[in-house]
Coordinates of C-alpha atoms in Angstrom, one line a residue:
Chain A
M27 CA 68.8 52.3 108.1
I28 CA 72.7 52.9 107.6
D29 CA 74.9 54.2 110.3
K30 CA 77.8 56.6 109.5
S31 CA 80.5 54.7 110.8
D32 CA 79.8 52.3 108.3
I33 CA 80.6 53.9 105.6
G34 CA 83.7 52.4 104.1
M35 CA 86.5 53.7 103.2
W36 CA 86.2 53.5 99.6
E37 CA 82.5 55.0 100.2
K38 CA 84.5 58.1 101.6
L39 CA 86.9 58.4 98.8
R40 CA 83.9 58.2 95.9
R41 CA 82.1 60.8 98.0
H42 CA 85.4 63.4 97.9
R43 CA 86.0 62.5 94.1
L44 CA 85.9 65.3 93.0
A45 CA 88.3 66.9 95.6
Y46 CA 90.9 64.3 94.7
Y47 CA 90.4 65.4 91.0
Y48 CA 91.2 69.0 91.4
I49 CA 94.2 68.1 93.7
L50 CA 95.5 65.3 91.6
P51 CA 97.8 67.0 89.2
S52 CA 99.7 69.1 91.2
A53 CA 100.2 65.2 93.7
I54 CA 101.6 63.9 90.9
V55 CA 104.0 66.6 89.9
M56 CA 105.0 67.0 93.6
A57 CA 105.3 63.6 94.6
L58 CA 107.7 62.9 91.4
I59 CA 110.1 66.0 92.0
T60 CA 109.7 66.3 96.1
A61 CA 108.6 63.3 97.4
F62 CA 110.1 60.9 95.6
P63 CA 113.8 62.9 95.4
I64 CA 113.0 62.6 99.1
L65 CA 112.6 59.0 99.5
Y66 CA 115.5 59.0 96.9
Q67 CA 117.6 61.3 98.9
I68 CA 116.9 58.7 102.6
W69 CA 118.6 56.2 100.4
M70 CA 121.1 57.9 98.9
S71 CA 122.4 58.9 102.4
F72 CA 123.1 55.5 103.3
T73 CA 125.1 54.7 100.1
N74 CA 128.7 55.6 98.5
F75 CA 126.9 57.4 95.4
N76 CA 129.1 59.6 93.8
I77 CA 130.2 61.0 90.4
T78 CA 131.3 57.8 89.0
N79 CA 128.0 55.6 89.1
L80 CA 126.0 58.1 88.1
R81 CA 125.8 56.5 84.8
N82 CA 125.1 53.3 85.8
P83 CA 122.8 53.4 90.0
H84 CA 124.6 50.7 91.4
P85 CA 126.0 52.0 94.1
D86 CA 127.2 50.1 97.8
F87 CA 125.2 50.5 100.7
V88 CA 127.3 51.7 103.4
G89 CA 124.8 52.1 106.3
L90 CA 125.6 55.5 108.8
G91 CA 128.9 55.8 107.0
N92 CA 128.2 59.2 105.4
F93 CA 126.6 60.7 108.6
I94 CA 129.8 59.8 110.6
K95 CA 132.0 60.9 107.7
I96 CA 130.5 64.0 108.3
F97 CA 130.2 64.5 112.1
T98 CA 134.2 63.5 112.5
N99 CA 135.0 65.7 109.6
K100 CA 136.5 63.3 106.9
V101 CA 134.3 64.4 104.0
P102 CA 137.6 64.8 101.6
L103 CA 137.1 68.3 100.7
E104 CA 139.2 71.3 101.7
N105 CA 138.4 73.0 104.7
F106 CA 135.7 70.3 105.8
N107 CA 134.6 71.0 109.6
F108 CA 131.2 70.5 110.3
W109 CA 130.8 71.5 113.6
R110 CA 132.9 75.0 112.6
I111 CA 130.1 75.2 110.0
F112 CA 127.2 74.9 112.2
A113 CA 128.5 77.1 114.7
F114 CA 129.9 79.7 112.5
D115 CA 126.2 79.3 110.8
V116 CA 124.5 80.3 114.1
F117 CA 126.9 83.1 115.0
W118 CA 125.9 84.4 111.6
T119 CA 122.4 84.2 111.7
F120 CA 122.1 86.1 115.2
S121 CA 124.2 88.7 114.5
N122 CA 122.6 89.5 111.2
V123 CA 119.0 89.5 112.8
F124 CA 119.9 91.5 115.6
L125 CA 121.1 94.3 113.2
H126 CA 118.4 93.6 110.7
V127 CA 115.9 93.9 114.1
T128 CA 117.8 97.0 115.6
I129 CA 118.0 99.1 112.5
G130 CA 114.5 97.9 111.3
I131 CA 113.3 99.2 114.6
S132 CA 114.7 102.3 114.6
L133 CA 114.2 103.3 111.3
A134 CA 110.4 102.8 111.7
V135 CA 110.2 104.5 114.8
A136 CA 112.0 107.6 113.5
L137 CA 109.6 107.1 110.5
N138 CA 106.5 107.3 112.7
T139 CA 107.4 110.6 114.0
P140 CA 104.3 112.9 114.3
R141 CA 104.6 115.9 111.8
L142 CA 108.4 114.5 110.3
A143 CA 108.0 116.0 106.9
L144 CA 109.2 113.7 103.7
K145 CA 108.1 110.1 105.1
K146 CA 106.7 108.6 102.5
F147 CA 109.3 109.4 100.4
Y148 CA 112.1 108.2 102.4
R149 CA 110.0 105.3 102.8
T150 CA 110.2 104.4 99.4
L151 CA 113.7 104.9 99.0
L152 CA 114.7 102.8 102.4
V153 CA 112.9 99.6 100.5
I154 CA 114.9 99.9 97.5
P155 CA 117.4 97.0 99.1
W156 CA 114.5 95.0 99.1
A157 CA 113.5 95.1 95.6
V158 CA 116.7 94.5 93.8
P159 CA 117.1 90.5 93.7
S160 CA 119.3 89.5 96.1
Y161 CA 121.1 87.2 93.8
I162 CA 122.6 90.7 91.5
S163 CA 122.7 92.4 95.2
A164 CA 125.4 90.0 96.3
L165 CA 127.1 90.1 93.2
I166 CA 127.1 93.8 93.6
W167 CA 128.8 93.8 96.9
K168 CA 131.5 91.5 95.7
N169 CA 132.3 93.9 93.5
M170 CA 132.6 96.6 95.6
F171 CA 134.7 94.7 97.8
D172 CA 137.4 94.3 95.8
V173 CA 140.8 95.5 97.3
D174 CA 141.8 97.6 94.0
F175 CA 138.4 98.5 92.1
G176 CA 136.1 98.2 94.8
A177 CA 134.0 101.1 95.9
V178 CA 134.2 100.3 99.7
N179 CA 137.8 100.7 99.6
Q180 CA 137.8 104.0 97.8
I181 CA 135.4 105.4 99.9
L182 CA 137.5 104.8 103.2
S183 CA 140.6 106.2 100.8
N184 CA 138.4 109.4 100.0
I185 CA 137.1 109.8 103.8
L186 CA 140.5 108.6 105.4
N187 CA 142.8 110.9 102.7
M188 CA 144.9 107.8 102.2
T189 CA 145.1 104.9 100.2
V190 CA 143.1 102.1 101.9
K191 CA 143.7 98.5 100.7
I192 CA 141.8 96.6 102.7
P193 CA 141.9 92.7 101.8
W194 CA 137.8 92.2 101.9
L195 CA 137.8 88.7 100.5
T196 CA 141.2 87.1 100.7
N197 CA 142.8 87.6 104.0
P198 CA 141.8 84.8 106.5
N199 CA 143.0 86.0 109.1
A200 CA 140.8 88.2 111.8
P201 CA 140.9 92.2 111.8
I202 CA 139.7 92.1 115.4
K203 CA 141.0 90.3 117.6
I204 CA 138.5 89.5 120.5
F205 CA 137.2 87.5 117.7
P206 CA 139.6 85.3 116.0
F207 CA 137.2 83.3 114.1
L208 CA 135.6 86.2 112.2
S209 CA 137.6 86.8 109.0
Y210 CA 137.5 90.2 107.2
A211 CA 135.3 87.8 104.8
F212 CA 132.7 88.2 107.5
Y213 CA 132.1 91.4 107.8
A214 CA 131.8 91.7 104.2
D215 CA 129.3 89.2 104.1
L216 CA 127.5 91.0 107.3
I217 CA 127.5 94.7 105.5
T218 CA 126.1 92.7 102.5
N219 CA 123.0 90.7 104.2
V220 CA 122.4 93.7 106.8
W221 CA 121.9 95.8 103.8
L222 CA 119.9 93.4 102.1
G223 CA 118.1 92.8 104.9
F224 CA 117.2 95.7 107.1
P225 CA 114.3 96.9 105.2
F226 CA 111.9 93.9 105.5
M227 CA 112.2 94.4 109.3
M228 CA 111.5 98.3 108.5
V229 CA 108.4 97.6 106.6
V230 CA 106.9 95.3 109.1
A231 CA 108.2 97.0 112.3
T232 CA 106.4 99.9 110.6
G233 CA 103.1 97.8 110.6
A234 CA 103.3 96.9 114.2
L235 CA 103.8 100.8 115.2
Q236 CA 100.1 101.8 113.6
S237 CA 98.2 99.4 116.2
I238 CA 99.6 101.8 118.9
P239 CA 97.3 104.3 119.5
H240 CA 99.0 108.2 119.6
E241 CA 97.4 109.1 122.9
I242 CA 99.5 106.9 124.5
F243 CA 102.4 108.9 124.1
E244 CA 101.0 111.9 124.7
A245 CA 99.8 110.4 128.0
A246 CA 103.6 109.5 129.0
E247 CA 104.8 112.8 127.7
I248 CA 102.6 114.5 130.2
D249 CA 103.7 112.0 132.8
G250 CA 107.3 113.5 132.2
V251 CA 108.9 110.2 130.4
N252 CA 111.7 110.9 128.5
E253 CA 111.8 109.4 124.9
R254 CA 114.2 106.4 126.5
G255 CA 111.2 105.7 128.7
K256 CA 108.9 105.9 125.8
F257 CA 110.7 103.6 123.7
F258 CA 111.2 100.8 126.0
K259 CA 108.4 100.9 128.4
I260 CA 105.5 101.4 125.6
T261 CA 106.9 100.9 122.0
L262 CA 109.1 97.9 122.2
P263 CA 106.4 95.9 124.5
L264 CA 103.4 96.8 122.5
I265 CA 105.4 95.8 119.0
R266 CA 107.2 92.5 120.3
S267 CA 104.2 90.1 119.6
A268 CA 103.9 91.5 115.9
M269 CA 108.2 91.3 115.2
L270 CA 108.5 88.2 116.9
P271 CA 107.0 85.9 113.7
A272 CA 109.0 88.3 111.6
I273 CA 112.2 87.6 113.6
M274 CA 111.8 83.8 113.3
L275 CA 111.2 84.0 109.6
G276 CA 114.3 86.3 109.5
I277 CA 116.4 83.4 111.3
V278 CA 115.3 80.9 109.2
W279 CA 116.0 82.8 106.0
T280 CA 119.7 84.1 107.5
F281 CA 120.7 80.6 108.3
N282 CA 119.9 79.3 104.7
Q283 CA 121.4 82.9 103.2
F284 CA 123.0 81.1 100.1
N285 CA 123.7 83.8 98.2
V286 CA 125.4 86.0 100.0
I287 CA 127.7 84.0 101.2
Y288 CA 128.2 82.0 98.3
L289 CA 128.2 84.9 95.8
V290 CA 130.7 87.6 98.3
S291 CA 133.0 85.3 99.4
G292 CA 132.2 81.7 98.2
G293 CA 132.6 80.2 102.0
G294 CA 136.0 81.2 101.7
P295 CA 138.9 82.5 102.7
L296 CA 140.0 78.6 103.9
G297 CA 136.3 78.4 104.8
T298 CA 136.2 80.7 107.2
T299 CA 133.1 82.2 106.0
E300 CA 131.1 78.7 105.2
I301 CA 127.7 78.0 105.9
L302 CA 125.7 75.0 106.0
V303 CA 123.8 75.3 102.8
T304 CA 126.8 76.5 101.0
Q305 CA 128.8 73.8 102.3
A306 CA 126.3 71.2 101.0
Y307 CA 126.2 72.5 97.7
K308 CA 129.4 72.3 97.4
I309 CA 129.3 68.8 98.3
V310 CA 127.7 68.3 94.6
N311 CA 129.2 70.9 92.9
P312 CA 132.6 70.5 92.3
G313 CA 132.4 67.3 94.6
G314 CA 130.2 65.3 92.9
L315 CA 129.4 63.0 96.2
Y316 CA 126.0 62.5 96.1
G317 CA 125.8 60.3 98.8
V318 CA 127.5 62.6 101.3
A319 CA 125.6 65.4 99.9
S320 CA 122.1 63.9 100.6
A321 CA 123.2 62.8 104.4
F322 CA 124.3 66.1 104.6
G323 CA 121.1 67.3 103.4
L324 CA 119.4 65.1 106.1
I325 CA 121.2 66.5 108.8
V326 CA 120.7 70.6 107.7
F327 CA 116.8 69.2 107.2
F328 CA 116.6 68.1 110.7
I329 CA 118.3 71.3 112.0
L330 CA 115.8 73.5 110.4
L331 CA 113.2 71.7 111.7
A332 CA 114.3 72.0 115.7
I333 CA 114.8 75.7 114.8
T334 CA 111.1 75.9 113.6
L335 CA 109.9 74.0 116.3
I336 CA 111.8 75.9 119.0
T337 CA 110.8 79.5 117.4
N338 CA 107.2 78.2 117.3
R339 CA 107.2 77.4 120.5
I340 CA 109.0 80.5 121.5
T341 CA 105.7 82.6 119.8
R342 CA 103.1 80.7 121.2
A343 CA 104.4 80.8 124.6
T344 CA 104.2 84.8 123.9
E345 CA 100.8 84.7 123.0
Chain B
M15 CA 108.1 128.7 122.1
K16 CA 110.9 126.6 123.8
K17 CA 109.1 123.5 123.5
E18 CA 109.3 124.2 119.4
I19 CA 112.9 124.4 119.2
K20 CA 113.1 121.3 120.7
E21 CA 111.1 119.4 118.1
K22 CA 112.5 121.1 115.5
L23 CA 116.4 119.8 116.8
K24 CA 115.0 116.6 117.6
H25 CA 113.3 116.5 113.7
L26 CA 116.7 117.7 112.4
Y27 CA 118.3 114.6 113.9
L28 CA 115.8 112.2 112.7
H29 CA 116.5 113.5 109.3
A30 CA 120.4 113.3 109.5
Y31 CA 119.6 109.5 110.8
I32 CA 117.5 108.4 108.0
I33 CA 119.1 110.3 105.1
F34 CA 122.0 108.5 106.4
W35 CA 120.6 105.3 105.7
I36 CA 119.1 106.2 102.5
I37 CA 122.7 106.9 101.2
I38 CA 123.8 103.2 102.5
A39 CA 120.3 101.8 100.8
L40 CA 120.9 103.9 97.2
F41 CA 125.0 103.6 97.2
P42 CA 125.2 100.3 95.3
V43 CA 122.7 101.3 92.8
L44 CA 124.3 104.3 92.0
W45 CA 127.7 103.0 92.3
I46 CA 126.6 100.1 89.4
V47 CA 124.7 102.5 87.2
S48 CA 127.8 104.6 87.4
M49 CA 130.1 101.8 86.5
S50 CA 127.7 100.8 83.9
L51 CA 128.3 104.2 81.9
N52 CA 131.8 104.2 82.3
P53 CA 133.8 103.4 79.2
I54 CA 136.8 101.9 80.6
N55 CA 136.4 98.5 81.1
V56 CA 138.8 97.3 84.1
L57 CA 140.9 100.7 85.0
K58 CA 140.0 102.1 88.4
P59 CA 137.7 104.6 88.5
T60 CA 139.4 107.4 90.0
T61 CA 136.4 109.8 91.2
L62 CA 133.5 108.4 92.5
T63 CA 130.7 110.3 90.2
L64 CA 127.4 109.1 88.9
I65 CA 127.7 110.5 85.3
P66 CA 131.7 109.3 84.6
K67 CA 134.0 111.0 81.8
N68 CA 133.0 110.0 78.5
A69 CA 129.9 108.1 79.5
S70 CA 128.6 106.1 76.9
L71 CA 126.5 103.1 76.5
S72 CA 129.3 100.9 75.1
A73 CA 129.1 98.1 77.4
Y74 CA 125.2 98.0 77.3
M75 CA 126.1 97.6 73.3
K76 CA 128.9 95.0 74.2
V77 CA 126.8 92.9 76.4
L78 CA 123.9 92.6 73.8
Q79 CA 126.6 92.0 71.0
K80 CA 128.3 89.1 72.9
P81 CA 126.6 88.9 76.3
Y82 CA 128.5 85.0 76.9
E83 CA 132.6 85.2 76.6
A84 CA 133.6 81.9 76.0
Y85 CA 131.2 81.1 73.5
P86 CA 129.1 83.0 70.7
V87 CA 125.4 82.8 72.4
P88 CA 123.3 85.4 70.7
F89 CA 121.4 87.9 73.7
V90 CA 118.2 86.9 72.2
Q91 CA 119.0 83.3 72.8
L92 CA 119.7 83.8 76.4
L93 CA 116.6 86.2 76.4
F94 CA 114.4 83.6 74.9
N95 CA 115.8 81.0 77.5
S96 CA 114.9 82.9 80.6
L97 CA 111.5 83.7 79.0
F98 CA 110.9 80.1 78.6
V99 CA 112.1 79.2 81.5
A100 CA 110.9 81.6 84.1
G101 CA 107.1 81.7 82.1
G102 CA 107.3 77.8 81.9
T103 CA 107.5 77.8 85.6
A104 CA 105.2 80.5 86.5
F105 CA 102.6 78.7 83.8
L106 CA 102.8 75.5 85.3
S107 CA 102.7 76.5 89.0
V108 CA 99.6 78.4 88.4
A109 CA 97.9 75.7 86.5
L110 CA 98.9 73.0 89.3
A111 CA 98.1 75.2 92.4
A112 CA 94.9 76.9 90.8
T113 CA 92.8 73.3 91.4
A114 CA 94.4 72.3 94.0
A115 CA 94.1 75.1 96.2
Y116 CA 90.4 75.4 95.1
A117 CA 89.7 71.9 96.5
F118 CA 91.7 72.9 99.9
S119 CA 89.8 75.8 100.4
R120 CA 86.3 74.4 99.3
F121 CA 86.1 71.3 100.4
S122 CA 86.3 69.0 103.2
F123 CA 87.8 65.3 102.9
P124 CA 90.0 62.8 104.6
G125 CA 93.4 63.9 103.9
R126 CA 92.9 67.7 103.6
N127 CA 95.0 68.7 106.8
I128 CA 97.6 66.5 106.2
G129 CA 98.0 67.1 102.1
L130 CA 98.4 71.3 103.7
I131 CA 101.0 70.5 105.7
S132 CA 102.9 67.8 103.4
F133 CA 102.9 70.8 100.8
L134 CA 103.9 73.4 103.3
V135 CA 107.1 71.0 104.6
T136 CA 108.8 70.6 101.2
Q137 CA 109.3 74.5 101.3
M138 CA 111.5 73.8 104.5
L139 CA 114.0 71.6 103.0
P140 CA 116.8 73.9 101.3
A141 CA 116.9 73.8 97.3
T142 CA 121.2 72.9 97.9
A143 CA 119.3 69.8 100.2
T144 CA 117.5 67.8 97.6
L145 CA 120.1 68.9 94.8
A146 CA 121.5 65.6 94.9
P147 CA 118.6 63.7 94.2
L148 CA 117.0 66.2 91.8
F149 CA 120.2 65.8 89.9
V150 CA 120.1 62.1 89.6
I151 CA 116.1 61.6 89.4
L152 CA 116.5 64.5 85.8
T153 CA 119.2 62.8 84.7
L154 CA 117.9 59.1 84.8
L155 CA 114.6 60.8 83.4
H156 CA 117.1 62.3 80.6
V157 CA 115.6 65.8 81.0
R158 CA 118.1 67.4 83.1
N159 CA 120.3 69.1 80.4
S160 CA 116.9 70.7 78.7
L161 CA 115.2 73.7 79.7
F162 CA 112.2 71.4 80.2
G163 CA 114.2 69.5 82.9
L164 CA 114.8 73.1 84.7
I165 CA 111.1 74.2 84.5
I166 CA 109.9 70.9 86.3
A167 CA 112.6 71.6 89.1
Y168 CA 111.7 75.4 89.7
A169 CA 107.9 74.2 89.9
S170 CA 108.4 71.6 93.0
G171 CA 109.7 75.1 94.8
S172 CA 107.1 77.1 93.6
V173 CA 103.8 75.1 93.9
P174 CA 103.3 74.8 97.3
F175 CA 103.9 78.3 97.9
A176 CA 101.6 78.7 94.6
I177 CA 99.1 76.6 96.6
W178 CA 99.0 78.8 99.8
N179 CA 99.0 81.8 98.5
L180 CA 96.0 81.0 96.2
K181 CA 94.0 79.0 99.0
G182 CA 94.2 82.4 100.9
Y183 CA 93.1 84.0 98.7
F184 CA 90.0 81.6 97.7
D185 CA 89.0 81.7 101.3
T186 CA 88.2 85.3 101.0
V187 CA 85.6 84.9 98.0
P188 CA 82.4 84.5 99.4
K189 CA 80.6 80.8 99.1
E190 CA 77.4 82.0 98.0
L191 CA 79.0 83.3 94.4
E192 CA 79.1 79.7 93.5
E193 CA 76.2 78.3 95.7
A194 CA 74.0 81.2 93.6
A195 CA 75.8 79.3 90.4
L196 CA 75.0 76.3 90.9
V197 CA 71.7 77.1 91.8
D198 CA 71.4 78.6 88.3
G199 CA 72.7 74.6 86.7
C200 CA 76.3 75.0 86.3
D201 CA 78.2 72.1 87.8
R202 CA 81.1 72.1 90.4
N203 CA 83.5 72.8 86.9
Q204 CA 81.7 75.2 85.6
A205 CA 81.5 77.3 88.7
F206 CA 85.2 77.1 89.5
L207 CA 86.1 78.1 85.8
K208 CA 83.2 80.7 85.2
V209 CA 83.0 82.4 88.6
I210 CA 85.9 81.7 91.0
L211 CA 88.6 82.3 88.1
P212 CA 87.5 85.4 86.7
L213 CA 87.0 87.1 90.3
S214 CA 90.8 86.0 91.6
V215 CA 92.6 88.0 88.4
P216 CA 94.4 89.7 90.8
A217 CA 95.6 86.9 93.1
L218 CA 96.9 84.2 89.7
A219 CA 98.4 87.2 88.4
V220 CA 100.5 88.0 91.6
T221 CA 100.9 84.2 91.9
F222 CA 102.3 83.8 88.2
L223 CA 104.6 87.0 88.7
F224 CA 106.4 85.0 91.8
G225 CA 107.0 81.9 89.6
F226 CA 108.2 84.1 87.2
M227 CA 110.5 85.9 88.9
N228 CA 111.7 82.8 90.7
G229 CA 112.6 81.3 87.2
W230 CA 114.2 84.6 85.9
M231 CA 116.4 85.1 88.9
E232 CA 117.6 81.1 89.7
W233 CA 121.2 80.2 88.8
M234 CA 122.3 77.7 90.9
L235 CA 120.6 74.7 89.7
A236 CA 120.5 75.7 85.9
W237 CA 124.1 76.3 86.7
T238 CA 124.2 72.2 88.3
F239 CA 122.0 71.0 85.7
L240 CA 122.8 72.8 82.6
T241 CA 125.8 72.0 80.2
K242 CA 125.5 73.5 77.0
P243 CA 125.4 77.2 76.4
Q244 CA 122.8 77.6 73.9
N245 CA 120.9 76.4 76.8
F246 CA 122.1 79.1 79.1
T247 CA 120.0 81.7 80.9
L248 CA 120.8 85.4 81.9
A249 CA 121.4 85.0 85.5
M250 CA 123.9 81.8 84.7
T251 CA 125.8 84.5 82.1
L252 CA 125.8 86.7 84.4
Y253 CA 127.0 84.9 87.3
N254 CA 129.9 83.2 84.7
M255 CA 131.2 87.0 84.4
Q256 CA 132.4 87.3 87.7
G257 CA 135.5 86.1 86.8
Q258 CA 138.3 86.2 90.0
W259 CA 140.3 88.3 88.6
N260 CA 139.0 90.0 85.5
T261 CA 135.5 90.7 85.8
P262 CA 134.6 93.2 82.8
W263 CA 133.3 95.7 85.2
S264 CA 131.1 97.9 82.9
Q265 CA 129.9 94.7 80.8
F266 CA 129.1 93.2 84.1
A267 CA 127.1 96.7 85.5
A268 CA 125.5 97.0 82.2
F269 CA 124.2 93.2 82.5
S270 CA 123.2 93.4 86.2
L271 CA 121.1 96.5 85.4
I272 CA 119.5 94.8 82.2
I273 CA 118.5 92.0 84.4
S274 CA 116.9 93.2 87.3
I275 CA 115.5 96.3 85.9
P276 CA 112.1 94.4 85.2
V277 CA 112.0 93.0 88.6
M278 CA 112.6 96.2 90.4
V279 CA 109.6 97.7 88.1
V280 CA 107.3 94.6 88.7
W281 CA 108.3 94.5 92.6
F282 CA 107.4 98.3 92.8
L283 CA 104.2 98.3 91.1
L284 CA 103.0 95.2 93.3
Q285 CA 104.7 97.0 96.4
R286 CA 101.3 98.2 97.5
Y287 CA 100.0 94.8 98.0
I288 CA 103.2 93.0 99.0
V289 CA 103.6 95.6 101.9
S290 CA 99.8 96.1 103.1
G291 CA 99.4 92.1 103.0
L292 CA 102.6 91.8 105.5
T293 CA 101.8 95.1 107.6
L294 CA 97.9 93.6 108.0
G295 CA 99.1 90.5 109.1
A296 CA 101.6 92.4 111.8
V297 CA 98.9 93.9 113.0
K298 CA 96.4 90.7 113.3
G299 CA 99.4 89.0 114.8

């Protein structure tokens, strides 16, 4: 009689040998290029590793020095201010996701109207921004915001019938005085990223709307509920649970929206549009401060982990 | 009668609203098409017309002849590098992920859950956060400045996604099919190779394409790791075209279209699957 609990560790592993063989190749590669770098990163974050000891990796141990440097804004890079960047990143994320969701839902609801002509055609055209690679869109928009040759200023000139020369990407001042910390470049980045992101929310909202039976609206109509009432009392509450996971995903994506920020405004002018991931990149390239970059990367990781845990809790709480 | 007029008016208003957003959605794409056909490179286009005056394909010709201003790398070389990196990334991630996904889908073994979660957690690290250690490690392994090193770096990003994607598909393939094969005298490996893999071709193809697009469009790691122009990819070259003051507009537009059209075509071919997957999840949630 062999009791199950008596089976040793090795016996257990032997019995599942095949499963481990199947996982081994990817596990080795992931260990080499993901797990090992993460461990290496933790070690590097406590050292003064930089471009000068790249070939001969014996940097000095500096303890929490890099973290202190980051939190006290002592990193020797132009316009480095961790807390400003962090605050801006949060503001950037919420303003974007708010617009993505409101535009996306409004279009999904409009396209869900019974007997509306050309629905399918409209939907196909509206997902185009999603199909263009974000890297290309960001570069296109950067060119459209050019002061002299950009399409945005030209259109404004045509509409207003006067020469418009808004310095979208070069003027660090705030065009709207009630938001003194938001430069012109913020609005350029915002327009680009809203363009990029609303189709996704529209598609998710369209899916969510399919689950609401039309009878509910017809009943409401008989009861004399107006359009506004139908939207706020029926549509929104019923698509809420389906939208929440997409919103959470949108928050994480926007928080890390490297392509738009780096390619459109480059974090500038004067660092007014820097977010955490673009700053992390600049510490490595051109900064060459690998130790500081590792510490910075770990900080970003923990911030993301916190966001994910909090948002996960919110989504669960609503179920 | 009155109700009908009211509905007509409402539809009119909705059409206007939707068309407004369609114009916004399409404008940048049409603008880039128009730019690419403009024979004058830097001069300000005075009117915004889809087909500019004296429209020509000269920008396309220039880009194909000399894509990288500072160094004479032929277009074919850049295309080959991009195809090699994108294809290599896609192949490596599908090959590594297929067996792992099968194990996660079919076997229950100690460490299964931890394994699945740890593959997922790596996805939460933004690429820029692992840049520094990856740079140092690839340098120490002497593969940093090569296309092969780049493939390995990209695979670290796409393998976890590929595993989750394929596992989800394998879960939907009935177990009875392999059991029948096992009864008929196949061993596990044969059942996997001869029954499951052929049945999963659509999922393998989609996973391959996602990996391919990653490698095709990525420029940040490439720009950090590679220094030799003969190793450059199309995406890197396009990024490099973005001069601060002297962007060659028409060429930039033509190059953008050359790079993104394959991606857009694939996206529209796959759109049905992507959207149906998304909305299915949404309805279930």
